Coordinates of C-alpha atoms in Angstrom, one line a residue:
X1 CA -10.1 -0.3 -14.3
X2 CA -12.1 -3.6 -14.2
X3 CA -13.8 -2.7 -17.5
X4 CA -10.7 -2.0 -19.3
X5 CA -9.9 -4.6 -22.0
X6 CA -6.4 -3.3 -22.2
X7 CA -5.4 -4.4 -18.7
X8 CA -2.3 -6.6 -19.2
X9 CA -2.8 -10.3 -18.1
X10 CA 0.4 -12.1 -16.8
X11 CA -0.8 -15.6 -15.5
X12 CA 2.2 -16.0 -13.3
X13 CA 2.9 -13.3 -10.7
X14 CA 6.8 -12.6 -11.0
X15 CA 9.2 -12.7 -8.1
X16 CA 11.9 -10.2 -8.5
X17 CA 13.6 -7.0 -7.4
X18 CA 13.1 -3.9 -9.5
X19 CA 14.3 -0.2 -9.1
X20 CA 11.7 2.5 -10.0
X21 CA 12.4 6.2 -10.2
X22 CA 10.1 8.7 -8.2
X23 CA 6.9 9.0 -10.1
X24 CA 7.5 5.9 -12.3
X25 CA 4.4 3.7 -12.8
X26 CA 3.6 0.1 -13.6
X27 CA 0.3 0.1 -15.6
X28 CA -2.6 -1.8 -14.5
X29 CA -2.3 -5.5 -15.0
X30 CA -3.4 -8.9 -13.1
X31 CA -2.1 -12.2 -12.3
X32 CA -3.5 -15.7 -11.8
X33 CA -1.3 -15.8 -8.7
X34 CA -1.2 -13.9 -5.4
X35 CA 1.5 -11.4 -5.0
X36 CA 3.3 -9.6 -2.1
X37 CA 4.5 -6.2 -3.0
X38 CA 7.0 -4.5 -0.7
X39 CA 9.1 -1.2 -0.9
X40 CA 12.7 -1.8 0.2
X41 CA 13.1 2.0 0.0
X42 CA 10.9 4.7 -1.0
X43 CA 7.0 4.7 -0.8
X44 CA 4.8 2.3 -2.9
X45 CA 1.2 3.0 -3.9
X46 CA -1.0 0.2 -5.4
X47 CA -4.2 1.2 -6.9
X48 CA -7.3 -1.0 -7.9
X49 CA -10.8 -0.2 -8.6
X50 CA -11.6 -0.1 -4.8
X51 CA -8.9 2.4 -3.9
X52 CA -5.3 3.1 -3.3
X53 CA -3.2 1.2 -0.7
X54 CA 0.2 2.7 0.4
X55 CA 3.1 1.3 2.2
X56 CA 6.4 2.6 3.4
X57 CA 9.4 0.3 4.3
X58 CA 7.8 -1.3 7.3
X59 CA 4.6 -2.4 5.4
X60 CA 3.9 -4.8 2.5
X61 CA 0.9 -5.0 0.3
X62 CA -1.0 -8.4 -0.3
X63 CA -2.6 -8.4 -3.9
X64 CA -5.0 -11.4 -4.3
X65 CA -5.0 -13.3 -7.5
X66 CA -7.0 -11.8 -10.2
X67 CA -6.9 -8.3 -8.9
X68 CA -6.2 -5.6 -11.5
X69 CA -3.8 -3.4 -10.0
X70 CA -1.1 -0.6 -10.9
X71 CA 1.9 0.6 -9.1
X72 CA 3.4 4.0 -8.5
X73 CA 6.8 4.9 -6.9
X74 CA 7.3 7.8 -4.6
X75 CA 10.9 8.4 -3.9
X76 CA 13.6 6.1 -5.0
X77 CA 11.6 2.8 -4.9
X78 CA 13.4 -0.6 -4.4
X79 CA 10.4 -2.6 -5.5
X80 CA 10.3 -6.4 -4.2
X81 CA 7.7 -8.8 -5.8
X82 CA 7.0 -12.2 -4.4
X83 CA 4.5 -14.4 -6.4
X84 CA 2.6 -17.0 -4.7
X85 CA 0.4 -19.6 -6.6
X86 CA -3.3 -19.2 -6.0
X87 CA -3.9 -23.1 -5.9
X88 CA -3.4 -25.4 -2.9
X89 CA -1.4 -27.8 -5.2
X90 CA 0.8 -25.4 -7.1
X91 CA 2.6 -27.0 -10.1
X92 CA 5.9 -25.1 -9.3
X93 CA 8.5 -27.0 -7.4
X94 CA 9.6 -23.9 -5.5
X95 CA 6.5 -24.3 -3.3
X96 CA 5.6 -27.9 -3.6
X97 CA 5.1 -29.3 0.0
X98 CA 3.8 -26.1 1.4
X99 CA 0.2 -25.9 0.4
X100 CA -0.5 -23.3 3.3
X101 CA 1.6 -20.8 1.2
X102 CA -1.3 -20.6 -1.5
X103 CA -3.2 -18.0 0.4
X104 CA -3.3 -15.8 3.5
X105 CA -7.0 -16.1 3.6
X106 CA -7.3 -12.6 2.3
X107 CA -9.6 -11.7 -0.7
X108 CA -8.9 -8.1 -1.0
X109 CA -5.7 -6.0 -1.1
X110 CA -4.4 -5.6 2.4
X111 CA -1.5 -3.8 4.0
X112 CA 0.4 -5.9 6.4
X113 CA 3.2 -4.9 9.0
X114 CA 6.7 -5.9 8.0
X115 CA 9.2 -6.1 10.9
X116 CA 13.1 -6.5 10.5
X117 CA 13.1 -10.4 10.1
X118 CA 10.2 -10.3 7.5
X119 CA 12.0 -7.5 5.6
X120 CA 15.2 -9.5 5.5
X121 CA 13.4 -12.7 4.3
X122 CA 11.6 -10.6 1.5
X123 CA 15.0 -9.0 0.4
X124 CA 16.7 -12.5 0.6
X125 CA 14.1 -14.3 -1.3
X126 CA 13.9 -11.7 -4.3
X127 CA 17.6 -11.5 -4.5
X128 CA 17.9 -14.6 -6.9
X129 CA 14.6 -15.4 -8.5
X130 CA 16.1 -18.3 -10.5
X131 CA 17.4 -20.0 -7.5
X132 CA 15.4 -23.3 -6.8
X133 CA 17.3 -24.8 -4.2
X134 CA 16.0 -26.5 -1.1
X135 CA 17.4 -23.7 1.1
X136 CA 15.3 -21.1 -0.8
X137 CA 12.2 -23.2 -0.7
X138 CA 12.6 -23.2 3.2
X139 CA 13.1 -19.5 3.1
X140 CA 9.9 -19.1 1.3
X141 CA 8.1 -21.3 3.9
X142 CA 9.4 -19.0 6.7
X143 CA 8.6 -15.9 4.9
X144 CA 4.9 -16.9 4.4
X145 CA 4.6 -18.0 8.1
X146 CA 5.8 -14.6 9.0
X147 CA 3.3 -13.0 6.6
X148 CA 0.4 -14.9 8.1
X149 CA 1.4 -13.6 11.5
X150 CA 1.7 -10.0 10.4
X151 CA -1.0 -7.6 11.7
X152 CA -3.1 -5.9 9.0
X153 CA -2.8 -2.0 8.9
X154 CA -5.6 0.2 7.6
X155 CA -3.6 2.4 5.0
X156 CA -6.0 2.7 2.2
X157 CA -7.6 5.3 0.3
X158 CA -11.0 4.0 -0.9
X159 CA -12.2 5.1 -4.3
X160 CA -15.6 6.9 -4.0
X161 CA -18.5 5.8 -6.4
X162 CA -21.0 8.5 -5.5
X163 CA -20.3 11.7 -7.7
X164 CA -21.0 13.9 -4.6
X165 CA -18.5 12.1 -2.5
X166 CA -16.0 11.9 -5.4
X167 CA -16.2 15.8 -5.8
X168 CA -15.4 16.4 -2.1
X169 CA -12.6 13.8 -2.1
X170 CA -11.1 15.4 -5.3
X171 CA -11.1 18.8 -3.3
X172 CA -9.2 17.5 -0.4
X173 CA -6.7 15.3 -2.6
X174 CA -6.0 18.6 -4.7
X175 CA -5.0 20.5 -1.6
X176 CA -4.4 18.4 1.7
X177 CA -3.9 21.7 3.4
X178 CA -7.5 22.7 2.7
X179 CA -9.1 23.0 6.3
X180 CA -12.6 23.5 5.3
X181 CA -15.3 21.7 7.1
X182 CA -17.4 19.0 5.5
X183 CA -20.3 21.5 5.4
X184 CA -18.1 24.0 3.6
X185 CA -16.8 21.3 1.1
X186 CA -20.4 20.3 0.6
X187 CA -21.5 23.8 -0.1
X188 CA -18.7 24.1 -2.8
X189 CA -19.8 20.9 -4.5
X190 CA -23.5 21.2 -4.1
X191 CA -24.1 18.4 -1.5
X192 CA -25.4 18.6 2.2
X193 CA -23.3 17.9 5.1
X194 CA -25.6 15.2 6.4
X195 CA -25.7 13.4 3.0
X196 CA -22.0 13.5 2.8
X197 CA -21.4 12.2 6.3
X198 CA -23.7 9.4 5.5
X199 CA -21.7 8.6 2.3
X200 CA -18.5 8.6 4.0
X201 CA -19.8 6.0 6.5
X202 CA -21.4 3.9 3.9
X203 CA -18.9 3.8 1.2
X204 CA -15.8 4.1 3.2
X205 CA -16.7 2.6 6.7
X206 CA -15.2 5.8 8.2
X207 CA -16.1 9.5 9.2
X208 CA -14.9 12.4 7.1
X209 CA -12.1 13.4 9.6
X210 CA -10.7 9.8 9.7
X211 CA -10.7 9.7 5.8
X212 CA -9.1 13.1 5.6
X213 CA -6.3 12.0 8.1
X214 CA -5.7 9.0 5.9
X215 CA -5.5 11.2 2.8
X216 CA -3.1 13.7 4.5
X217 CA -0.8 10.7 5.7
X218 CA -0.6 9.4 2.1
X219 CA 0.3 12.8 0.8
X220 CA 2.9 13.1 3.8
X221 CA 4.4 9.8 2.9
X222 CA 4.9 10.9 -0.6
X223 CA 6.5 14.1 0.4
X224 CA 8.9 12.3 3.0
X225 CA 10.0 9.8 0.3
X226 CA 11.2 12.9 -1.6
X227 CA 13.2 14.2 1.4
X228 CA 10.9 17.2 2.1
X229 CA 11.5 18.7 5.5
X230 CA 9.0 17.5 8.3
X231 CA 7.9 21.1 8.9
X232 CA 7.1 21.7 5.3
X233 CA 5.3 18.4 5.0
X234 CA 3.3 19.3 8.0
X235 CA 2.2 22.6 6.5
X236 CA 1.6 21.2 3.0
X237 CA -0.6 18.5 4.3
X238 CA -2.9 20.6 6.6
X239 CA -1.6 20.0 10.3
X240 CA -1.6 23.0 12.5
X241 CA 1.9 22.5 13.7
X242 CA 4.8 20.2 13.0
X243 CA 4.3 18.7 16.6
X244 CA 0.7 17.8 15.8
X245 CA 1.9 16.1 12.4
X246 CA 4.6 14.2 14.3
X247 CA 2.0 13.0 16.9
X248 CA -0.5 11.7 14.4
X249 CA 2.3 10.2 12.2
X250 CA 3.9 8.4 15.1
X251 CA 0.6 6.9 16.2
X252 CA -0.2 5.7 12.7
X253 CA 3.3 4.2 11.9
X254 CA 5.1 3.7 15.1
X255 CA 8.1 6.1 14.5
X256 CA 8.5 9.8 13.8
X257 CA 8.5 11.3 10.4
X258 CA 12.0 12.7 10.8
X259 CA 13.4 8.9 11.0
X260 CA 11.0 7.9 8.0
X261 CA 13.5 7.2 5.4
X262 CA 16.1 5.6 7.8
X263 CA 13.5 3.3 9.0
X264 CA 12.1 2.5 5.6
X265 CA 15.7 1.4 4.7
X266 CA 15.8 -0.8 7.8
X267 CA 12.3 -2.1 7.8
X268 CA 11.9 -1.1 11.3

């Protein structure tokens, strides 16, 4: 993505609300501003050279200035975008006087937790992008204070660079229910288990089981966004039972998959 000269450059990161149908994409582009990307409903995937970050309705994705990124909608996506100038002295009157809004101190895409208050702030701020009232400027200040206090969430699928690792990841992505061990996957792709294990730790900073769980959760969110029954999702994504899937999902997101769409709409 970084070497593609066709990547669209939009200097100012927009602030707006936009509806995307399931499967709809926004092609790779970059801004000179930072941006907060949030799914008011549905599930959002943001992809860069480094990987794919995914977020249901109780997560938002921070995209730093200059990062080439693409969006994809899963389910009916109520996309909310908040642009933030990357300089400490932004020219826009909408953020003048709030230099701390310029950055969250994050130089890579990051998934942030979104509680009910932050959700309502994002929805309200993106409702009328042309409003430049003092009230809306104060709203932005509170919004960014809430963002700075939001815990980070490790919802990311890194992009492999080693071809041996890429081959194994492709097999798992193609069939999340594939239960083969790393040794068996390595045998199918011509790589040794020890080599692959080392590559997972070196490139991704996680073990193969940890990465496969992240991959399965990503696929599960996509299916849930399309109203697929929980038992079907568990089966398609490789869990031995619906109860095992529910347990992993609850520990990862703080709620059960059966309440996913309702909570996504409530930001809880």
